[in-house]
Amino acid sequence: MFEDKETERTQLSELGEFGLIEHLTKNFNLSQASTVKGVGDDAAVLDLRHGQTILTTDMLVEGVHFNLAYTPLKHLGYKAVMVNLSDVYAMNGIATQITVSLAVSNRFLLEALEELYEGIALACKKYGVDLVGGDTTSSTKGMIICISAVGTAKESEVVYRSGAKPNDLLVVSGDLGAAYLGLQVLERENEVFKVNPRNQPDLTPYSYLVERQLKPEARKDIVELLKALELHPTAMIDISDGLSSEILHICHNSDVGCNLYEDKIPLDPTVIATCEEFNLDSTPVALSRGEDYELLFTIDQKEFLKIKGNPNLTVLGHITDKKEGVHLISRNSSKIPLTAQGWNAFTESD
Ligand code: ADP
Ligand code: MG
């Protein structure tokens, strides 16, 4: 990286805890009518009068969930918010507020946290959520970010994992597998970089994959689309751990089985090309690798016309009786039991 100006370096200790919180949060505007009091008192005050309240939390730990060698802090802040909003949308709710709790070691400078908060601010603005609080503390090593999100939905609108019925259609938004491949590309380039730091990678051919990994978008638009179509899914979940693991969650919670058709799995052309380059089969990539943050849901067959031809949605298969089990129907029509890791290649059944 070429720097044409002196980079500022401000130790966190120069501001103190209160100065730091004030500095990081001063540019956040509140936009939600339900936010009565945001940052600055002992606790936030919300007035969530309409419907039910959805509450979710996620923790991201440096070295476990993210690697700062190739994750810009602005992207990390943005993604940490998306991970939470995605869970609210998976309940068919609309997110309204978040809190952000941070533990950082003294290795981090103020400028690094400013970047992190830039990403958080961008996410808040784009998705219309208010930052209403958090906590700031030190860690002996690395960074931990814990975000909580609040959302609302009418009681009749909330969608659980447990409502899928036999013959329902299984539907997914967007396409699958790109976030995992993005991570593979970044890991590969990071290894090259460690050996030769002067070797600047050209990630242009992989920009879609890298963006899906570093800057995912939660599917608020799908929740809005479902509302506009007056389509109430019978069950819904977000894809944070891979398609097969999420299908198994729906089947387990709904007490049903499922047939998933391999040839229906939506793949971006970059995913197909990169799988060829890396000598990977695209099906296990889409099935067993996560972080796509798409919505997976089931609908009554009667509703099919509402989604037919919609470029954002793909019908992947259908729900069956529990006794039929959970299977992938491969391109050559063999029936393979799904496992959380994708499938077990050694237990093909007929
Ligand atoms: P307390 O000691 O009562 O927990 P804090 O000093 O931790 O208070 O927090 C003061 C205010 O700043 C509270 O409104 C809190 O929610 C908010 N806050 C603290 N840390 C953060 C953070 N990292 N991001 C956003 N808001 C924060
Ligand atoms: Mg506190």
Coordinates of C-alpha atoms and ligand atoms in Angstrom, one line a residue:
M1 CA 0.0 0.0 0.0
F2 CA 1.4 3.4 -0.9
E3 CA 0.7 6.1 1.6
D4 CA 1.1 9.7 0.5
K5 CA 0.3 11.1 3.9
E6 CA 1.4 10.4 7.4
T7 CA -1.0 7.9 8.8
E8 CA -2.4 9.1 12.1
R9 CA -1.7 6.8 15.1
T10 CA -3.7 7.5 18.2
Q11 CA -3.5 5.1 21.2
L12 CA -6.8 4.3 22.7
S13 CA -5.5 5.2 26.1
E14 CA -5.3 8.9 24.9
L15 CA -9.1 9.1 24.9
G16 CA -10.2 7.1 27.8
E17 CA -13.2 4.9 27.8
F18 CA -15.9 7.6 27.7
G19 CA -14.0 9.7 25.2
L20 CA -13.7 6.7 23.0
I21 CA -17.4 5.8 23.1
E22 CA -18.4 9.4 22.5
H23 CA -15.9 9.7 19.6
L24 CA -17.1 6.5 17.9
T25 CA -20.8 7.0 18.3
K26 CA -21.1 10.8 17.7
N27 CA -21.9 10.6 14.0
F28 CA -24.7 8.1 14.3
N29 CA -28.2 9.5 13.7
L30 CA -31.3 7.9 15.1
S31 CA -34.0 7.2 12.5
Q32 CA -36.4 4.8 14.1
A33 CA -39.6 6.1 15.8
S34 CA -39.3 3.3 18.3
T35 CA -35.9 4.5 19.7
V36 CA -36.7 6.7 22.7
K37 CA -33.2 6.9 24.1
G38 CA -30.0 5.7 22.3
V39 CA -26.4 5.8 23.4
G40 CA -25.6 7.9 26.5
D41 CA -27.6 6.7 29.5
D42 CA -27.3 3.5 31.5
A43 CA -29.5 1.7 29.0
A44 CA -31.3 2.4 25.8
V45 CA -35.1 2.8 25.9
L46 CA -37.3 1.4 23.0
D47 CA -41.0 1.8 22.5
L48 CA -41.8 -1.3 20.4
R49 CA -45.6 -0.9 20.4
H50 CA -46.5 -2.9 17.3
G51 CA -46.4 -6.6 17.2
Q52 CA -43.8 -9.0 18.7
T53 CA -40.2 -8.2 19.5
I54 CA -37.4 -10.2 17.9
L55 CA -34.0 -10.2 19.6
T56 CA -30.8 -11.9 18.4
T57 CA -27.1 -11.7 19.2
D58 CA -23.9 -12.9 17.5
M59 CA -20.3 -12.9 18.6
L60 CA -17.3 -12.7 16.3
V61 CA -13.9 -13.6 17.6
E62 CA -10.6 -12.6 15.9
G63 CA -8.8 -15.7 14.7
V64 CA -12.0 -17.8 14.9
H65 CA -14.5 -15.9 12.8
F66 CA -12.3 -13.4 11.0
N67 CA -8.7 -12.8 10.0
L68 CA -7.5 -9.2 10.0
A69 CA -4.7 -10.1 7.5
Y70 CA -7.3 -9.8 4.7
T71 CA -10.4 -8.4 6.3
P72 CA -10.6 -4.6 6.1
L73 CA -12.1 -3.3 9.4
K74 CA -14.7 -1.4 7.6
H75 CA -16.0 -4.6 6.0
L76 CA -15.8 -6.4 9.3
G77 CA -18.0 -3.8 11.0
Y78 CA -20.5 -4.0 8.1
K79 CA -20.5 -7.8 8.1
A80 CA -20.9 -8.0 11.9
V81 CA -24.1 -6.0 11.5
M82 CA -25.3 -8.1 8.5
V83 CA -24.9 -11.4 10.4
N84 CA -27.4 -10.1 13.0
L85 CA -29.8 -8.5 10.7
S86 CA -30.0 -11.7 8.7
D87 CA -31.3 -13.5 11.7
V88 CA -34.0 -10.9 12.2
Y89 CA -35.0 -11.2 8.6
A90 CA -35.0 -15.0 8.9
M91 CA -37.9 -14.6 11.4
N92 CA -39.6 -12.5 8.8
G93 CA -39.2 -9.4 10.9
I94 CA -37.8 -5.9 10.3
A95 CA -34.7 -4.9 12.2
T96 CA -34.9 -1.6 14.1
Q97 CA -32.0 -1.3 16.6
I98 CA -28.6 -2.8 17.3
T99 CA -26.1 -2.7 20.2
V100 CA -22.4 -3.2 19.6
S101 CA -20.0 -4.6 22.3
L102 CA -16.3 -4.6 21.7
A103 CA -13.3 -6.0 23.4
V104 CA -10.0 -4.9 22.0
S105 CA -6.3 -5.3 22.9
N106 CA -4.0 -2.3 23.1
R107 CA -2.6 -3.3 19.7
F108 CA -5.6 -1.5 18.2
L109 CA -5.4 2.2 17.5
L110 CA -8.2 4.7 17.5
E111 CA -8.0 4.9 13.6
A112 CA -8.7 1.1 13.4
L113 CA -11.8 1.4 15.5
E114 CA -12.9 4.4 13.5
E115 CA -12.8 2.2 10.4
L116 CA -14.7 -0.5 12.1
Y117 CA -17.4 2.0 13.1
E118 CA -17.5 3.4 9.6
G119 CA -18.7 0.0 8.4
I120 CA -21.2 -0.3 11.2
A121 CA -22.5 3.2 10.4
L122 CA -22.9 2.3 6.7
A123 CA -24.8 -0.8 7.6
C124 CA -27.1 1.1 10.0
K125 CA -27.8 3.7 7.4
K126 CA -28.4 1.3 4.5
Y127 CA -30.7 -1.0 6.5
G128 CA -32.4 1.7 8.6
V129 CA -31.4 0.5 12.0
D130 CA -30.3 2.7 15.0
L131 CA -27.2 2.0 17.1
V132 CA -28.5 2.4 20.6
G133 CA -25.8 1.1 22.9
G134 CA -23.1 -1.3 23.6
D135 CA -20.1 -1.9 25.8
T136 CA -16.4 -1.3 25.4
T137 CA -13.7 -3.2 27.2
S138 CA -10.2 -4.4 26.8
S139 CA -9.0 -7.8 25.9
T140 CA -5.6 -9.4 26.5
K141 CA -5.4 -10.5 22.9
G142 CA -7.2 -9.6 19.7
M143 CA -10.7 -8.3 19.0
I144 CA -14.1 -9.6 19.9
I145 CA -17.3 -8.0 18.5
C146 CA -20.7 -8.9 19.9
I147 CA -23.7 -7.3 18.2
S148 CA -27.3 -7.7 19.2
A149 CA -30.2 -6.7 17.0
V150 CA -33.8 -5.9 17.8
G151 CA -36.6 -6.2 15.3
T152 CA -40.4 -6.4 15.1
A153 CA -43.1 -8.3 13.3
K154 CA -46.8 -8.8 13.7
E155 CA -47.6 -12.0 15.6
S156 CA -49.1 -13.5 12.4
E157 CA -46.1 -12.6 10.3
V158 CA -43.3 -14.3 12.4
V159 CA -42.0 -17.4 10.6
Y160 CA -40.3 -20.1 12.6
R161 CA -38.2 -23.1 11.5
S162 CA -41.0 -25.4 12.6
G163 CA -43.9 -24.9 10.2
A164 CA -42.9 -26.8 7.0
K165 CA -45.5 -29.4 5.8
P166 CA -45.2 -32.3 3.3
N167 CA -45.6 -31.1 -0.3
D168 CA -44.4 -27.5 0.6
L169 CA -41.9 -26.1 -1.9
L170 CA -38.3 -25.4 -0.7
V171 CA -37.2 -22.0 -2.0
V172 CA -33.9 -20.1 -1.7
S173 CA -33.0 -16.4 -2.4
G174 CA -29.9 -15.4 -4.4
D175 CA -27.2 -17.9 -5.3
L176 CA -25.0 -20.2 -3.1
G177 CA -21.3 -21.0 -2.6
A178 CA -19.8 -17.7 -3.5
A179 CA -18.9 -16.6 0.1
Y180 CA -17.0 -19.9 0.7
L181 CA -15.0 -19.6 -2.5
G182 CA -14.3 -16.0 -1.7
L183 CA -12.7 -17.2 1.5
Q184 CA -10.7 -19.8 -0.4
V185 CA -9.3 -17.1 -2.7
L186 CA -8.4 -14.8 0.2
E187 CA -6.7 -17.6 2.1
R188 CA -4.7 -18.6 -1.0
E189 CA -3.6 -15.0 -1.7
N190 CA -2.8 -14.5 2.0
E191 CA -0.4 -17.5 1.9
V192 CA 1.2 -16.1 -1.3
F193 CA 1.5 -12.7 0.4
K194 CA 3.1 -14.2 3.6
V195 CA 5.9 -15.7 1.4
N196 CA 6.3 -12.6 -0.8
P197 CA 4.8 -9.4 0.6
R198 CA 5.6 -7.5 -2.6
N199 CA 3.3 -9.7 -4.5
Q200 CA 0.0 -7.7 -4.7
P201 CA -2.8 -10.1 -5.7
D202 CA -5.1 -9.3 -8.5
L203 CA -8.5 -10.2 -7.2
T204 CA -10.5 -8.7 -10.0
P205 CA -11.6 -12.0 -11.5
Y206 CA -12.9 -13.0 -8.1
S207 CA -14.5 -9.7 -7.1
Y208 CA -18.0 -11.2 -6.7
L209 CA -16.7 -14.0 -4.5
V210 CA -14.6 -11.8 -2.4
E211 CA -17.4 -9.3 -1.9
R212 CA -19.8 -12.1 -0.9
Q213 CA -17.3 -13.1 1.8
L214 CA -16.2 -9.7 3.0
K215 CA -19.3 -7.6 2.5
P216 CA -22.4 -9.8 2.5
E217 CA -25.9 -8.2 2.3
A218 CA -28.7 -9.4 4.6
R219 CA -31.9 -10.0 2.6
K220 CA -34.2 -7.3 3.9
D221 CA -35.4 -7.0 0.3
I222 CA -36.7 -10.6 0.4
V223 CA -38.7 -9.9 3.6
E224 CA -40.2 -6.9 1.9
L225 CA -40.9 -8.9 -1.3
L226 CA -42.7 -11.6 0.7
K227 CA -44.9 -8.9 2.2
A228 CA -45.6 -7.3 -1.2
L229 CA -46.5 -10.7 -2.6
E230 CA -48.7 -11.5 0.4
L231 CA -46.7 -14.7 0.7
H232 CA -46.3 -16.2 4.2
P233 CA -43.6 -18.9 4.3
T234 CA -44.4 -21.9 6.4
A235 CA -40.8 -22.1 7.7
M236 CA -37.7 -19.9 7.2
I237 CA -34.0 -19.9 8.2
D238 CA -31.0 -17.9 7.0
I239 CA -28.0 -19.7 5.4
S240 CA -25.1 -19.1 7.7
D241 CA -23.8 -22.7 7.8
G242 CA -24.4 -24.1 4.4
L243 CA -27.6 -25.2 2.6
S244 CA -27.7 -28.8 3.8
S245 CA -27.2 -27.9 7.5
E246 CA -30.1 -25.4 7.2
I247 CA -32.4 -27.8 5.4
L248 CA -31.7 -30.3 8.2
H249 CA -32.7 -27.7 10.8
I250 CA -36.0 -27.0 9.1
C251 CA -36.7 -30.7 8.7
H252 CA -35.8 -31.5 12.3
N253 CA -37.8 -28.6 13.7
S254 CA -40.8 -29.3 11.4
D255 CA -40.7 -33.1 11.8
V256 CA -40.6 -33.6 8.0
G257 CA -38.3 -34.9 5.2
C258 CA -37.1 -33.2 2.1
N259 CA -36.0 -33.9 -1.5
L260 CA -33.4 -31.4 -2.8
Y261 CA -32.6 -31.4 -6.5
E262 CA -28.9 -30.9 -7.4
D263 CA -29.7 -29.4 -10.8
K264 CA -31.8 -26.6 -9.2
I265 CA -29.1 -25.2 -6.9
P266 CA -28.5 -21.6 -8.0
L267 CA -24.8 -20.9 -8.8
D268 CA -23.3 -17.7 -10.1
P269 CA -21.1 -18.2 -13.2
T270 CA -18.1 -17.1 -11.2
V271 CA -18.7 -19.9 -8.8
I272 CA -18.8 -22.4 -11.6
A273 CA -15.6 -21.1 -13.2
T274 CA -13.7 -20.8 -9.9
C275 CA -14.8 -24.4 -8.9
E276 CA -13.2 -25.6 -12.1
E277 CA -10.1 -23.6 -11.4
F278 CA -9.8 -25.0 -7.9
N279 CA -10.8 -28.5 -9.0
L280 CA -13.8 -28.5 -6.7
D281 CA -17.3 -29.9 -7.2
S282 CA -19.7 -27.0 -7.0
T283 CA -22.4 -29.1 -5.3
P284 CA -20.6 -29.7 -2.0
V285 CA -19.4 -26.1 -2.0
A286 CA -23.0 -24.9 -2.2
L287 CA -24.3 -27.5 0.3
S288 CA -21.8 -27.6 3.0
R289 CA -20.1 -24.2 3.1
G290 CA -21.9 -21.3 4.7
E291 CA -21.9 -17.6 5.1
D292 CA -24.1 -16.9 2.0
Y293 CA -26.7 -15.1 4.2
E294 CA -29.5 -16.0 1.9
L295 CA -32.9 -16.9 3.1
L296 CA -34.2 -20.5 2.8
F297 CA -37.9 -21.0 3.2
T298 CA -40.8 -23.3 2.5
I299 CA -44.2 -22.3 0.9
D300 CA -47.4 -24.0 0.3
Q301 CA -47.6 -25.3 -3.4
K302 CA -50.7 -23.1 -3.9
E303 CA -48.5 -20.1 -3.6
F304 CA -46.1 -21.1 -6.4
L305 CA -47.5 -18.7 -9.0
K306 CA -46.5 -15.8 -6.7
I307 CA -42.8 -16.6 -7.1
K308 CA -42.7 -18.2 -10.5
G309 CA -40.2 -16.5 -12.7
N310 CA -38.8 -14.2 -9.9
P311 CA -35.1 -13.9 -10.6
N312 CA -34.4 -13.6 -6.9
L313 CA -36.0 -16.9 -5.9
T314 CA -35.3 -20.5 -6.9
V315 CA -37.4 -23.6 -6.1
L316 CA -34.9 -26.2 -4.9
G317 CA -37.1 -29.1 -4.0
H318 CA -40.0 -30.1 -1.8
I319 CA -40.8 -31.2 1.7
T320 CA -41.8 -34.9 2.2
D321 CA -43.1 -37.1 5.1
K322 CA -40.5 -37.5 7.8
K323 CA -40.2 -41.2 7.0
E324 CA -38.9 -40.5 3.5
G325 CA -35.8 -38.8 5.0
V326 CA -33.7 -35.9 3.7
H327 CA -32.1 -36.5 0.4
L328 CA -30.2 -34.9 -2.5
I329 CA -31.5 -36.0 -5.8
S330 CA -28.4 -35.9 -8.0
R331 CA -28.1 -35.0 -11.7
N332 CA -28.1 -38.7 -12.6
S333 CA -31.2 -39.2 -10.4
S334 CA -29.5 -41.1 -7.5
K335 CA -30.9 -40.4 -4.1
I336 CA -28.2 -39.4 -1.6
P337 CA -28.9 -38.8 2.2
L338 CA -28.0 -35.3 3.2
T339 CA -25.7 -34.7 6.2
A340 CA -24.8 -31.4 7.9
Q341 CA -21.5 -31.6 6.0
G342 CA -23.3 -31.9 2.7
W343 CA -23.7 -35.6 2.2
N344 CA -22.2 -38.8 3.1
A345 CA -20.7 -40.2 -0.2
F346 CA -20.5 -43.7 1.2
T347 CA -24.2 -44.2 2.1
E348 CA -25.9 -43.7 -1.2
S349 CA -29.4 -45.2 -1.0
D350 CA -31.7 -46.2 -3.8
Ligands
ADP1 P1 -22.2 1.5 31.9 O1 -21.0 1.7 32.7 O2 -23.5 2.0 32.5 O3 -22.3 0.2 31.3 P2 -20.9 2.5 29.6 O4 -19.9 3.6 29.9 O5 -20.4 1.2 29.3 O6 -22.0 2.6 30.7 O7 -21.7 3.1 28.3 C1 -22.2 4.4 28.2 C2 -23.1 4.5 27.1 O8 -22.4 4.2 25.9 C3 -24.2 3.5 27.1 O9 -25.3 4.1 26.4 C4 -23.7 2.4 26.3 O10 -24.8 1.6 25.7 C5 -22.9 3.1 25.2 N1 -21.8 2.3 24.7 C6 -20.8 1.8 25.3 N2 -19.9 1.1 24.5 C7 -20.4 1.3 23.3 C8 -20.0 0.8 22.0 N3 -18.9 0.1 21.8 N4 -20.8 1.1 20.9 C9 -21.9 1.8 21.1 N5 -22.4 2.3 22.3 C10 -21.6 2.0 23.3
MG2 MG -21.0 -0.8 30.0

